[in-house]
Amino acid sequence: MTTSTDAVPAASPRALARARRRQAAARFWRQYRSHRAGVAGLVVLALIALAALFAPWLVGADSQSVTSAPGGPLEAPSADFPLGTDQFGRSLLALLVWGTRVSLTVGLLAAFLSVAIGTLVGVTAGHFKGWYGNVVMRITDWFLVMPTLVLAIALATVLSRSLWTTVLAIGVTTWPTTARLVRAQTLSVEARPYIERSRALGGGHGHIMSRHVLPNVMPLVLAQTTLVISTAILTEATLAFLGLGDPTIVSWGGLLQDAREAGAVSSGNWWYLAPPGLAIAVVALAFTLCGRTVETVLNPKLGVSR
């Protein structure tokens, strides 16, 4: 008697790749959530992101209006205004929630622009090791020795004051650190034997950089992105505090600038200064905690204690 077995179809390469990615993501999350500091930072960022997303429903769509301000100028914290009011009588709590949107948006966009430039420069400089790599890295070194904030202020001063100018000013001045890290990782990847085999089989520059180098540097890029976001938020707040931000939008740095112009420091109106400053510090710390945890998970050799 003969027995027949049903043929089991072999999984396609794409299905296998998706399964490996799911396993890697699950393994990453298991390791990430074992770090209490990273989880705390992630929870804080989730709450702040929800506040920014639902700002119109939480504090009202007209809470930024000067003409319909519900309170008097510079009122101290009370039951009606938990964080007091600004010089126009607007609720500082409402302005703080609205400022979350701008500060997070600028931080994320500027960080992505900075990391994209740094990744492109780092990968190409590590792959093309001749005169191109030398010239690009000398330019990178020049940007590294120049004060980032001074360059951002100069660029924001030359261009028109807007949200996109702030994003551009931060993005094009904070990429050198990422470029040097990615270049070092690219050199390490291209020294591996399978890169030589790929070249021997006819793999061109684009194939090697996109199919072999870039996937291996992406974990480093991900960790660097979370760290750059906190720097971008701090730089945006500094530019807004110096009066180089968009005056038509509410941001945390803009609130500090308004407090300075209203004389909150000399008059002792601490409620005008403390909330925006604490919000900037908390968000920057939360992104830093997440970034350090991601870096530790992706590179266990760092050995950061939990």
PDB file of C-alpha atoms in Angstrom:
ATOM      1  CA  MET A   1       0.000   0.000   0.000  1.00  0.00           C
ATOM      2  CA  THR A   2       1.341   3.377  -0.982  1.00  0.00           C
ATOM      3  CA  THR A   3       0.889   6.499   1.076  1.00  0.00           C
ATOM      4  CA  SER A   4       0.830   9.961  -0.352  1.00  0.00           C
ATOM      5  CA  THR A   5       1.832  13.063   1.503  1.00  0.00           C
ATOM      6  CA  ASP A   6       0.523  16.509   0.699  1.00  0.00           C
ATOM      7  CA  ALA A   7       3.202  18.768  -0.622  1.00  0.00           C
ATOM      8  CA  VAL A   8       3.837  21.697   1.693  1.00  0.00           C
ATOM      9  CA  PRO A   9       4.357  24.848  -0.344  1.00  0.00           C
ATOM     10  CA  ALA A  10       7.629  26.546   0.404  1.00  0.00           C
ATOM     11  CA  ALA A  11       7.368  29.997   1.855  1.00  0.00           C
ATOM     12  CA  SER A  12       8.312  32.786  -0.497  1.00  0.00           C
ATOM     13  CA  PRO A  13      11.417  34.886   0.207  1.00  0.00           C
ATOM     14  CA  ARG A  14       9.221  37.891   0.964  1.00  0.00           C
ATOM     15  CA  ALA A  15       7.195  35.929   3.493  1.00  0.00           C
ATOM     16  CA  LEU A  16      10.374  34.725   5.162  1.00  0.00           C
ATOM     17  CA  ALA A  17      11.717  38.272   5.269  1.00  0.00           C
ATOM     18  CA  ARG A  18       8.480  39.549   6.834  1.00  0.00           C
ATOM     19  CA  ALA A  19       8.588  36.765   9.419  1.00  0.00           C
ATOM     20  CA  ARG A  20      12.182  37.636  10.316  1.00  0.00           C
ATOM     21  CA  ARG A  21      11.270  41.298  10.653  1.00  0.00           C
ATOM     22  CA  ARG A  22       8.366  40.456  12.952  1.00  0.00           C
ATOM     23  CA  GLN A  23      10.603  38.267  15.093  1.00  0.00           C
ATOM     24  CA  ALA A  24      13.243  40.996  15.264  1.00  0.00           C
ATOM     25  CA  ALA A  25      10.632  43.600  16.243  1.00  0.00           C
ATOM     26  CA  ALA A  26       9.225  41.323  18.958  1.00  0.00           C
ATOM     27  CA  ARG A  27      12.706  40.620  20.275  1.00  0.00           C
ATOM     28  CA  PHE A  28      13.524  44.341  20.276  1.00  0.00           C
ATOM     29  CA  TRP A  29      10.358  45.188  22.226  1.00  0.00           C
ATOM     30  CA  ARG A  30      11.034  42.464  24.802  1.00  0.00           C
ATOM     31  CA  GLN A  31      14.492  43.851  25.430  1.00  0.00           C
ATOM     32  CA  TYR A  32      13.332  47.473  25.367  1.00  0.00           C
ATOM     33  CA  ARG A  33      10.585  47.053  27.952  1.00  0.00           C
ATOM     34  CA  SER A  34      13.060  45.481  30.357  1.00  0.00           C
ATOM     35  CA  HIS A  35      14.645  48.950  30.755  1.00  0.00           C
ATOM     36  CA  ARG A  36      12.544  50.970  33.176  1.00  0.00           C
ATOM     37  CA  ALA A  37      14.022  54.322  32.150  1.00  0.00           C
ATOM     38  CA  GLY A  38      13.195  53.739  28.479  1.00  0.00           C
ATOM     39  CA  VAL A  39       9.644  52.669  29.283  1.00  0.00           C
ATOM     40  CA  ALA A  40       9.154  55.747  31.476  1.00  0.00           C
ATOM     41  CA  GLY A  41      10.379  57.998  28.685  1.00  0.00           C
ATOM     42  CA  LEU A  42       8.099  56.280  26.185  1.00  0.00           C
ATOM     43  CA  VAL A  43       5.067  56.711  28.460  1.00  0.00           C
ATOM     44  CA  VAL A  44       5.808  60.415  28.929  1.00  0.00           C
ATOM     45  CA  LEU A  45       6.182  60.911  25.168  1.00  0.00           C
ATOM     46  CA  ALA A  46       2.921  59.041  24.514  1.00  0.00           C
ATOM     47  CA  LEU A  47       1.028  61.282  26.951  1.00  0.00           C
ATOM     48  CA  ILE A  48       2.518  64.438  25.453  1.00  0.00           C
ATOM     49  CA  ALA A  49       1.759  63.256  21.926  1.00  0.00           C
ATOM     50  CA  LEU A  50      -1.867  62.576  22.909  1.00  0.00           C
ATOM     51  CA  ALA A  51      -2.124  66.063  24.429  1.00  0.00           C
ATOM     52  CA  ALA A  52      -0.793  67.579  21.200  1.00  0.00           C
ATOM     53  CA  LEU A  53      -3.132  65.501  19.058  1.00  0.00           C
ATOM     54  CA  PHE A  54      -6.270  66.324  21.034  1.00  0.00           C
ATOM     55  CA  ALA A  55      -5.358  69.942  21.877  1.00  0.00           C
ATOM     56  CA  PRO A  56      -8.478  71.478  20.215  1.00  0.00           C
ATOM     57  CA  TRP A  57     -10.744  69.282  22.326  1.00  0.00           C
ATOM     58  CA  LEU A  58      -8.739  69.563  25.528  1.00  0.00           C
ATOM     59  CA  VAL A  59      -8.318  73.331  25.744  1.00  0.00           C
ATOM     60  CA  GLY A  60     -10.545  74.728  22.982  1.00  0.00           C
ATOM     61  CA  ALA A  61      -9.762  75.846  19.467  1.00  0.00           C
ATOM     62  CA  ASP A  62      -9.933  79.583  20.322  1.00  0.00           C
ATOM     63  CA  SER A  63      -7.715  79.494  23.411  1.00  0.00           C
ATOM     64  CA  GLN A  64      -4.855  81.140  21.455  1.00  0.00           C
ATOM     65  CA  SER A  65      -6.938  84.167  20.509  1.00  0.00           C
ATOM     66  CA  VAL A  66      -5.956  87.449  22.129  1.00  0.00           C
ATOM     67  CA  THR A  67      -9.333  89.088  21.533  1.00  0.00           C
ATOM     68  CA  SER A  68     -11.311  86.402  23.374  1.00  0.00           C
ATOM     69  CA  ALA A  69      -8.975  85.936  26.357  1.00  0.00           C
ATOM     70  CA  PRO A  70     -11.030  84.731  29.341  1.00  0.00           C
ATOM     71  CA  GLY A  71      -8.888  86.195  32.131  1.00  0.00           C
ATOM     72  CA  GLY A  72      -6.973  89.257  33.191  1.00  0.00           C
ATOM     73  CA  PRO A  73      -3.310  89.924  32.430  1.00  0.00           C
ATOM     74  CA  LEU A  74      -0.748  87.985  34.444  1.00  0.00           C
ATOM     75  CA  GLU A  75      -3.154  86.369  36.886  1.00  0.00           C
ATOM     76  CA  ALA A  76      -1.611  83.969  39.380  1.00  0.00           C
ATOM     77  CA  PRO A  77      -2.547  80.257  39.275  1.00  0.00           C
ATOM     78  CA  SER A  78      -6.094  79.631  40.473  1.00  0.00           C
ATOM     79  CA  ALA A  79      -8.944  77.163  40.105  1.00  0.00           C
ATOM     80  CA  ASP A  80      -9.994  78.777  36.811  1.00  0.00           C
ATOM     81  CA  PHE A  81      -6.444  79.050  35.478  1.00  0.00           C
ATOM     82  CA  PRO A  82      -4.257  76.289  36.975  1.00  0.00           C
ATOM     83  CA  LEU A  83      -1.070  77.774  35.485  1.00  0.00           C
ATOM     84  CA  GLY A  84      -2.141  81.429  35.523  1.00  0.00           C
ATOM     85  CA  THR A  85      -2.503  83.733  32.526  1.00  0.00           C
ATOM     86  CA  ASP A  86      -0.176  85.590  30.193  1.00  0.00           C
ATOM     87  CA  GLN A  87      -0.028  89.341  29.613  1.00  0.00           C
ATOM     88  CA  PHE A  88      -3.085  89.122  27.361  1.00  0.00           C
ATOM     89  CA  GLY A  89      -5.210  87.123  29.806  1.00  0.00           C
ATOM     90  CA  ARG A  90      -4.930  83.812  27.963  1.00  0.00           C
ATOM     91  CA  SER A  91      -4.701  80.584  29.937  1.00  0.00           C
ATOM     92  CA  LEU A  92      -1.092  79.437  30.135  1.00  0.00           C
ATOM     93  CA  LEU A  93      -2.215  75.824  30.458  1.00  0.00           C
ATOM     94  CA  ALA A  94      -4.018  76.096  27.124  1.00  0.00           C
ATOM     95  CA  LEU A  95      -1.030  77.792  25.504  1.00  0.00           C
ATOM     96  CA  LEU A  96       1.279  75.121  26.907  1.00  0.00           C
ATOM     97  CA  VAL A  97      -0.857  72.370  25.352  1.00  0.00           C
ATOM     98  CA  TRP A  98      -0.944  74.175  21.998  1.00  0.00           C
ATOM     99  CA  GLY A  99       2.806  74.738  22.149  1.00  0.00           C
ATOM    100  CA  THR A 100       3.273  70.977  22.392  1.00  0.00           C
ATOM    101  CA  ARG A 101       2.194  70.666  18.769  1.00  0.00           C
ATOM    102  CA  VAL A 102       4.752  73.117  17.416  1.00  0.00           C
ATOM    103  CA  SER A 103       7.658  71.979  19.563  1.00  0.00           C
ATOM    104  CA  LEU A 104       7.141  68.289  18.745  1.00  0.00           C
ATOM    105  CA  THR A 105       6.571  68.986  15.043  1.00  0.00           C
ATOM    106  CA  VAL A 106       9.714  71.090  14.715  1.00  0.00           C
ATOM    107  CA  GLY A 107      11.735  68.612  16.752  1.00  0.00           C
ATOM    108  CA  LEU A 108      10.649  65.609  14.701  1.00  0.00           C
ATOM    109  CA  LEU A 109      10.967  67.238  11.277  1.00  0.00           C
ATOM    110  CA  ALA A 110      14.320  68.852  12.066  1.00  0.00           C
ATOM    111  CA  ALA A 111      15.665  65.596  13.490  1.00  0.00           C
ATOM    112  CA  PHE A 112      14.573  63.602  10.449  1.00  0.00           C
ATOM    113  CA  LEU A 113      16.158  66.176   8.122  1.00  0.00           C
ATOM    114  CA  SER A 114      19.378  66.172  10.137  1.00  0.00           C
ATOM    115  CA  VAL A 115      19.590  62.368  10.274  1.00  0.00           C
ATOM    116  CA  ALA A 116      18.755  62.039   6.563  1.00  0.00           C
ATOM    117  CA  ILE A 117      21.584  64.405   5.613  1.00  0.00           C
ATOM    118  CA  GLY A 118      23.982  62.746   8.036  1.00  0.00           C
ATOM    119  CA  THR A 119      23.106  59.245   6.808  1.00  0.00           C
ATOM    120  CA  LEU A 120      23.539  60.205   3.148  1.00  0.00           C
ATOM    121  CA  VAL A 121      26.866  61.896   3.810  1.00  0.00           C
ATOM    122  CA  GLY A 122      28.120  59.127   6.097  1.00  0.00           C
ATOM    123  CA  VAL A 123      27.226  56.227   3.787  1.00  0.00           C
ATOM    124  CA  THR A 124      28.647  57.840   0.653  1.00  0.00           C
ATOM    125  CA  ALA A 125      31.790  59.060   2.418  1.00  0.00           C
ATOM    126  CA  GLY A 126      32.397  55.586   3.842  1.00  0.00           C
ATOM    127  CA  HIS A 127      31.764  53.857   0.519  1.00  0.00           C
ATOM    128  CA  PHE A 128      33.750  56.175  -1.751  1.00  0.00           C
ATOM    129  CA  LYS A 129      37.072  56.323   0.086  1.00  0.00           C
ATOM    130  CA  GLY A 130      38.978  58.480  -2.427  1.00  0.00           C
ATOM    131  CA  TRP A 131      39.010  62.215  -2.870  1.00  0.00           C
ATOM    132  CA  TYR A 132      35.239  62.409  -2.466  1.00  0.00           C
ATOM    133  CA  GLY A 133      35.307  60.879   0.994  1.00  0.00           C
ATOM    134  CA  ASN A 134      38.189  63.108   2.090  1.00  0.00           C
ATOM    135  CA  VAL A 135      36.522  66.312   0.870  1.00  0.00           C
ATOM    136  CA  VAL A 136      33.160  65.431   2.416  1.00  0.00           C
ATOM    137  CA  MET A 137      34.690  64.581   5.790  1.00  0.00           C
ATOM    138  CA  ARG A 138      36.714  67.807   5.846  1.00  0.00           C
ATOM    139  CA  ILE A 139      33.452  69.706   5.317  1.00  0.00           C
ATOM    140  CA  THR A 140      31.900  67.635   8.091  1.00  0.00           C
ATOM    141  CA  ASP A 141      34.796  68.475  10.408  1.00  0.00           C
ATOM    142  CA  TRP A 142      34.307  72.176   9.663  1.00  0.00           C
ATOM    143  CA  PHE A 143      30.660  71.941  10.681  1.00  0.00           C
ATOM    144  CA  LEU A 144      31.657  70.035  13.823  1.00  0.00           C
ATOM    145  CA  VAL A 145      34.056  72.712  15.084  1.00  0.00           C
ATOM    146  CA  MET A 146      31.597  75.524  14.364  1.00  0.00           C
ATOM    147  CA  PRO A 147      29.041  76.193  17.141  1.00  0.00           C
ATOM    148  CA  THR A 148      25.762  74.653  16.004  1.00  0.00           C
ATOM    149  CA  LEU A 149      23.623  77.271  17.715  1.00  0.00           C
ATOM    150  CA  VAL A 150      25.546  80.135  16.113  1.00  0.00           C
ATOM    151  CA  LEU A 151      25.097  78.610  12.654  1.00  0.00           C
ATOM    152  CA  ALA A 152      21.375  78.056  13.301  1.00  0.00           C
ATOM    153  CA  ILE A 153      20.944  81.643  14.503  1.00  0.00           C
ATOM    154  CA  ALA A 154      22.752  82.985  11.437  1.00  0.00           C
ATOM    155  CA  LEU A 155      20.602  80.917   9.083  1.00  0.00           C
ATOM    156  CA  ALA A 156      17.365  81.791  10.892  1.00  0.00           C
ATOM    157  CA  THR A 157      18.308  85.477  10.756  1.00  0.00           C
ATOM    158  CA  VAL A 158      18.946  85.479   7.013  1.00  0.00           C
ATOM    159  CA  LEU A 159      15.750  83.621   6.068  1.00  0.00           C
ATOM    160  CA  SER A 160      12.186  84.693   6.774  1.00  0.00           C
ATOM    161  CA  ARG A 161      10.831  83.791  10.190  1.00  0.00           C
ATOM    162  CA  SER A 162       8.601  80.747   9.798  1.00  0.00           C
ATOM    163  CA  LEU A 163       8.181  77.202  11.043  1.00  0.00           C
ATOM    164  CA  TRP A 164       9.966  75.749   8.019  1.00  0.00           C
ATOM    165  CA  THR A 165      12.879  78.157   8.428  1.00  0.00           C
ATOM    166  CA  THR A 166      13.366  76.855  11.972  1.00  0.00           C
ATOM    167  CA  VAL A 167      13.253  73.251  10.746  1.00  0.00           C
ATOM    168  CA  LEU A 168      15.762  74.018   7.998  1.00  0.00           C
ATOM    169  CA  ALA A 169      18.084  75.954  10.309  1.00  0.00           C
ATOM    170  CA  ILE A 170      18.231  73.091  12.800  1.00  0.00           C
ATOM    171  CA  GLY A 171      18.374  70.298  10.231  1.00  0.00           C
ATOM    172  CA  VAL A 172      21.275  71.630   8.170  1.00  0.00           C
ATOM    173  CA  THR A 173      23.427  72.443  11.200  1.00  0.00           C
ATOM    174  CA  THR A 174      23.099  69.303  13.362  1.00  0.00           C
ATOM    175  CA  TRP A 175      23.931  66.517  10.890  1.00  0.00           C
ATOM    176  CA  PRO A 176      27.756  66.187  11.264  1.00  0.00           C
ATOM    177  CA  THR A 177      27.669  63.933  14.346  1.00  0.00           C
ATOM    178  CA  THR A 178      25.348  61.504  12.578  1.00  0.00           C
ATOM    179  CA  ALA A 179      27.546  61.600   9.476  1.00  0.00           C
ATOM    180  CA  ARG A 180      30.687  60.609  11.384  1.00  0.00           C
ATOM    181  CA  LEU A 181      28.911  57.787  13.243  1.00  0.00           C
ATOM    182  CA  VAL A 182      27.357  56.409  10.052  1.00  0.00           C
ATOM    183  CA  ARG A 183      30.657  56.652   8.167  1.00  0.00           C
ATOM    184  CA  ALA A 184      32.431  54.637  10.859  1.00  0.00           C
ATOM    185  CA  GLN A 185      29.716  51.989  10.736  1.00  0.00           C
ATOM    186  CA  THR A 186      29.847  51.960   6.915  1.00  0.00           C
ATOM    187  CA  LEU A 187      33.599  51.327   6.956  1.00  0.00           C
ATOM    188  CA  SER A 188      33.037  48.445   9.382  1.00  0.00           C
ATOM    189  CA  VAL A 189      30.319  46.898   7.217  1.00  0.00           C
ATOM    190  CA  GLU A 190      32.297  47.219   3.972  1.00  0.00           C
ATOM    191  CA  ALA A 191      35.227  45.363   5.521  1.00  0.00           C
ATOM    192  CA  ARG A 192      33.121  42.184   5.801  1.00  0.00           C
ATOM    193  CA  PRO A 193      33.680  39.315   3.331  1.00  0.00           C
ATOM    194  CA  TYR A 194      30.196  39.313   1.810  1.00  0.00           C
ATOM    195  CA  ILE A 195      30.778  42.820   0.444  1.00  0.00           C
ATOM    196  CA  GLU A 196      33.721  41.494  -1.559  1.00  0.00           C
ATOM    197  CA  ARG A 197      31.586  38.618  -2.811  1.00  0.00           C
ATOM    198  CA  SER A 198      28.891  41.072  -3.858  1.00  0.00           C
ATOM    199  CA  ARG A 199      31.419  43.100  -5.836  1.00  0.00           C
ATOM    200  CA  ALA A 200      32.800  39.949  -7.444  1.00  0.00           C
ATOM    201  CA  LEU A 201      29.290  38.987  -8.556  1.00  0.00           C
ATOM    202  CA  GLY A 202      28.839  42.344 -10.280  1.00  0.00           C
ATOM    203  CA  GLY A 203      27.141  44.380  -7.556  1.00  0.00           C
ATOM    204  CA  GLY A 204      27.444  48.087  -8.262  1.00  0.00           C
ATOM    205  CA  HIS A 205      27.825  51.002  -5.872  1.00  0.00           C
ATOM    206  CA  GLY A 206      24.083  51.579  -5.568  1.00  0.00           C
ATOM    207  CA  HIS A 207      23.386  47.902  -4.909  1.00  0.00           C
ATOM    208  CA  ILE A 208      26.030  47.621  -2.191  1.00  0.00           C
ATOM    209  CA  MET A 209      25.004  50.830  -0.421  1.00  0.00           C
ATOM    210  CA  SER A 210      21.255  50.207  -0.564  1.00  0.00           C
ATOM    211  CA  ARG A 211      21.107  46.422  -0.082  1.00  0.00           C
ATOM    212  CA  HIS A 212      24.063  45.755   2.224  1.00  0.00           C
ATOM    213  CA  VAL A 213      25.326  48.916   3.928  1.00  0.00           C
ATOM    214  CA  LEU A 214      22.112  50.819   4.631  1.00  0.00           C
ATOM    215  CA  PRO A 215      20.253  47.953   6.376  1.00  0.00           C
ATOM    216  CA  ASN A 216      23.248  47.434   8.661  1.00  0.00           C
ATOM    217  CA  VAL A 217      23.524  51.111   9.652  1.00  0.00           C
ATOM    218  CA  MET A 218      19.780  51.635  10.182  1.00  0.00           C
ATOM    219  CA  PRO A 219      19.829  50.510  13.861  1.00  0.00           C
ATOM    220  CA  LEU A 220      22.457  53.160  14.537  1.00  0.00           C
ATOM    221  CA  VAL A 221      20.428  55.715  12.592  1.00  0.00           C
ATOM    222  CA  LEU A 222      17.303  54.872  14.609  1.00  0.00           C
ATOM    223  CA  ALA A 223      19.098  55.352  17.914  1.00  0.00           C
ATOM    224  CA  GLN A 224      20.680  58.582  16.706  1.00  0.00           C
ATOM    225  CA  THR A 225      17.302  59.933  15.567  1.00  0.00           C
ATOM    226  CA  THR A 226      15.785  59.684  19.031  1.00  0.00           C
ATOM    227  CA  LEU A 227      18.779  61.505  20.479  1.00  0.00           C
ATOM    228  CA  VAL A 228      18.760  64.249  17.844  1.00  0.00           C
ATOM    229  CA  ILE A 229      15.068  64.990  18.476  1.00  0.00           C
ATOM    230  CA  SER A 230      15.798  66.237  21.993  1.00  0.00           C
ATOM    231  CA  THR A 231      18.577  68.465  20.653  1.00  0.00           C
ATOM    232  CA  ALA A 232      16.248  69.811  17.960  1.00  0.00           C
ATOM    233  CA  ILE A 233      13.545  70.661  20.510  1.00  0.00           C
ATOM    234  CA  LEU A 234      16.055  72.500  22.697  1.00  0.00           C
ATOM    235  CA  THR A 235      17.439  74.396  19.698  1.00  0.00           C
ATOM    236  CA  GLU A 236      13.922  75.362  18.547  1.00  0.00           C
ATOM    237  CA  ALA A 237      13.132  76.682  22.013  1.00  0.00           C
ATOM    238  CA  THR A 238      16.370  78.683  22.000  1.00  0.00           C
ATOM    239  CA  LEU A 239      15.663  80.207  18.588  1.00  0.00           C
ATOM    240  CA  ALA A 240      12.112  81.104  19.624  1.00  0.00           C
ATOM    241  CA  PHE A 241      13.368  82.584  22.899  1.00  0.00           C
ATOM    242  CA  LEU A 242      15.774  84.783  20.926  1.00  0.00           C
ATOM    243  CA  GLY A 243      12.894  86.020  18.774  1.00  0.00           C
ATOM    244  CA  LEU A 244      13.915  84.067  15.660  1.00  0.00           C
ATOM    245  CA  GLY A 245      10.862  81.804  15.539  1.00  0.00           C
ATOM    246  CA  ASP A 246       7.526  82.327  13.862  1.00  0.00           C
ATOM    247  CA  PRO A 247       5.706  85.021  15.901  1.00  0.00           C
ATOM    248  CA  THR A 248       2.295  83.866  14.679  1.00  0.00           C
ATOM    249  CA  ILE A 249       2.428  80.437  16.322  1.00  0.00           C
ATOM    250  CA  VAL A 250       2.598  79.339  19.952  1.00  0.00           C
ATOM    251  CA  SER A 251       5.586  77.278  21.046  1.00  0.00           C
ATOM    252  CA  TRP A 252       7.301  76.645  24.348  1.00  0.00           C
ATOM    253  CA  GLY A 253      10.268  78.778  23.397  1.00  0.00           C
ATOM    254  CA  GLY A 254       7.892  81.489  22.212  1.00  0.00           C
ATOM    255  CA  LEU A 255       6.171  81.456  25.604  1.00  0.00           C
ATOM    256  CA  LEU A 256       9.524  82.033  27.289  1.00  0.00           C
ATOM    257  CA  GLN A 257      10.177  84.918  24.898  1.00  0.00           C
ATOM    258  CA  ASP A 258       6.771  86.428  25.696  1.00  0.00           C
ATOM    259  CA  ALA A 259       7.477  86.043  29.421  1.00  0.00           C
ATOM    260  CA  ARG A 260      10.761  87.873  29.053  1.00  0.00           C
ATOM    261  CA  GLU A 261       9.158  90.703  27.114  1.00  0.00           C
ATOM    262  CA  ALA A 262       6.372  90.960  29.703  1.00  0.00           C
ATOM    263  CA  GLY A 263       8.938  91.358  32.492  1.00  0.00           C
ATOM    264  CA  ALA A 264       8.011  88.122  34.235  1.00  0.00           C
ATOM    265  CA  VAL A 265      11.534  87.725  35.592  1.00  0.00           C
ATOM    266  CA  SER A 266      11.733  91.110  37.290  1.00  0.00           C
ATOM    267  CA  SER A 267       8.116  91.089  38.508  1.00  0.00           C
ATOM    268  CA  GLY A 268       8.326  87.593  39.990  1.00  0.00           C
ATOM    269  CA  ASN A 269       5.649  86.006  37.791  1.00  0.00           C
ATOM    270  CA  TRP A 270       7.183  82.549  38.063  1.00  0.00           C
ATOM    271  CA  TRP A 271       4.117  80.807  36.618  1.00  0.00           C
ATOM    272  CA  TYR A 272       4.848  82.427  33.263  1.00  0.00           C
ATOM    273  CA  LEU A 273       8.392  81.019  33.114  1.00  0.00           C
ATOM    274  CA  ALA A 274       8.335  77.689  34.928  1.00  0.00           C
ATOM    275  CA  PRO A 275       5.786  75.618  32.910  1.00  0.00           C
ATOM    276  CA  PRO A 276       7.345  76.113  29.431  1.00  0.00           C
ATOM    277  CA  GLY A 277      10.843  75.557  30.798  1.00  0.00           C
ATOM    278  CA  LEU A 278       9.820  72.390  32.633  1.00  0.00           C
ATOM    279  CA  ALA A 279       7.962  71.104  29.546  1.00  0.00           C
ATOM    280  CA  ILE A 280      11.075  71.549  27.397  1.00  0.00           C
ATOM    281  CA  ALA A 281      13.238  69.792  29.993  1.00  0.00           C
ATOM    282  CA  VAL A 282      10.794  66.886  30.427  1.00  0.00           C
ATOM    283  CA  VAL A 283      10.409  66.217  26.698  1.00  0.00           C
ATOM    284  CA  ALA A 284      14.148  66.471  26.063  1.00  0.00           C
ATOM    285  CA  LEU A 285      14.806  64.069  28.944  1.00  0.00           C
ATOM    286  CA  ALA A 286      12.135  61.633  27.721  1.00  0.00           C
ATOM    287  CA  PHE A 287      13.615  61.501  24.218  1.00  0.00           C
ATOM    288  CA  THR A 288      17.098  61.087  25.665  1.00  0.00           C
ATOM    289  CA  LEU A 289      15.958  58.168  27.835  1.00  0.00           C
ATOM    290  CA  CYS A 290      14.310  56.503  24.840  1.00  0.00           C
ATOM    291  CA  GLY A 291      17.357  57.096  22.681  1.00  0.00           C
ATOM    292  CA  ARG A 292      19.780  55.676  25.230  1.00  0.00           C
ATOM    293  CA  THR A 293      17.582  52.629  25.715  1.00  0.00           C
ATOM    294  CA  VAL A 294      17.319  52.012  21.973  1.00  0.00           C
ATOM    295  CA  GLU A 295      21.095  52.379  21.709  1.00  0.00           C
ATOM    296  CA  THR A 296      21.596  49.904  24.552  1.00  0.00           C
ATOM    297  CA  VAL A 297      19.204  47.342  23.059  1.00  0.00           C
ATOM    298  CA  LEU A 298      20.786  47.561  19.627  1.00  0.00           C
ATOM    299  CA  ASN A 299      24.316  47.533  21.039  1.00  0.00           C
ATOM    300  CA  PRO A 300      24.425  45.396  24.211  1.00  0.00           C
ATOM    301  CA  LYS A 301      28.175  46.028  24.544  1.00  0.00           C
ATOM    302  CA  LEU A 302      27.376  49.448  25.986  1.00  0.00           C
ATOM    303  CA  GLY A 303      26.354  47.702  29.194  1.00  0.00           C
ATOM    304  CA  VAL A 304      24.144  50.485  30.532  1.00  0.00           C
ATOM    305  CA  SER A 305      22.690  49.464  33.885  1.00  0.00           C
ATOM    306  CA  ARG A 306      18.952  49.231  34.097  1.00  0.00           C
TER     307      ARG A 306
END
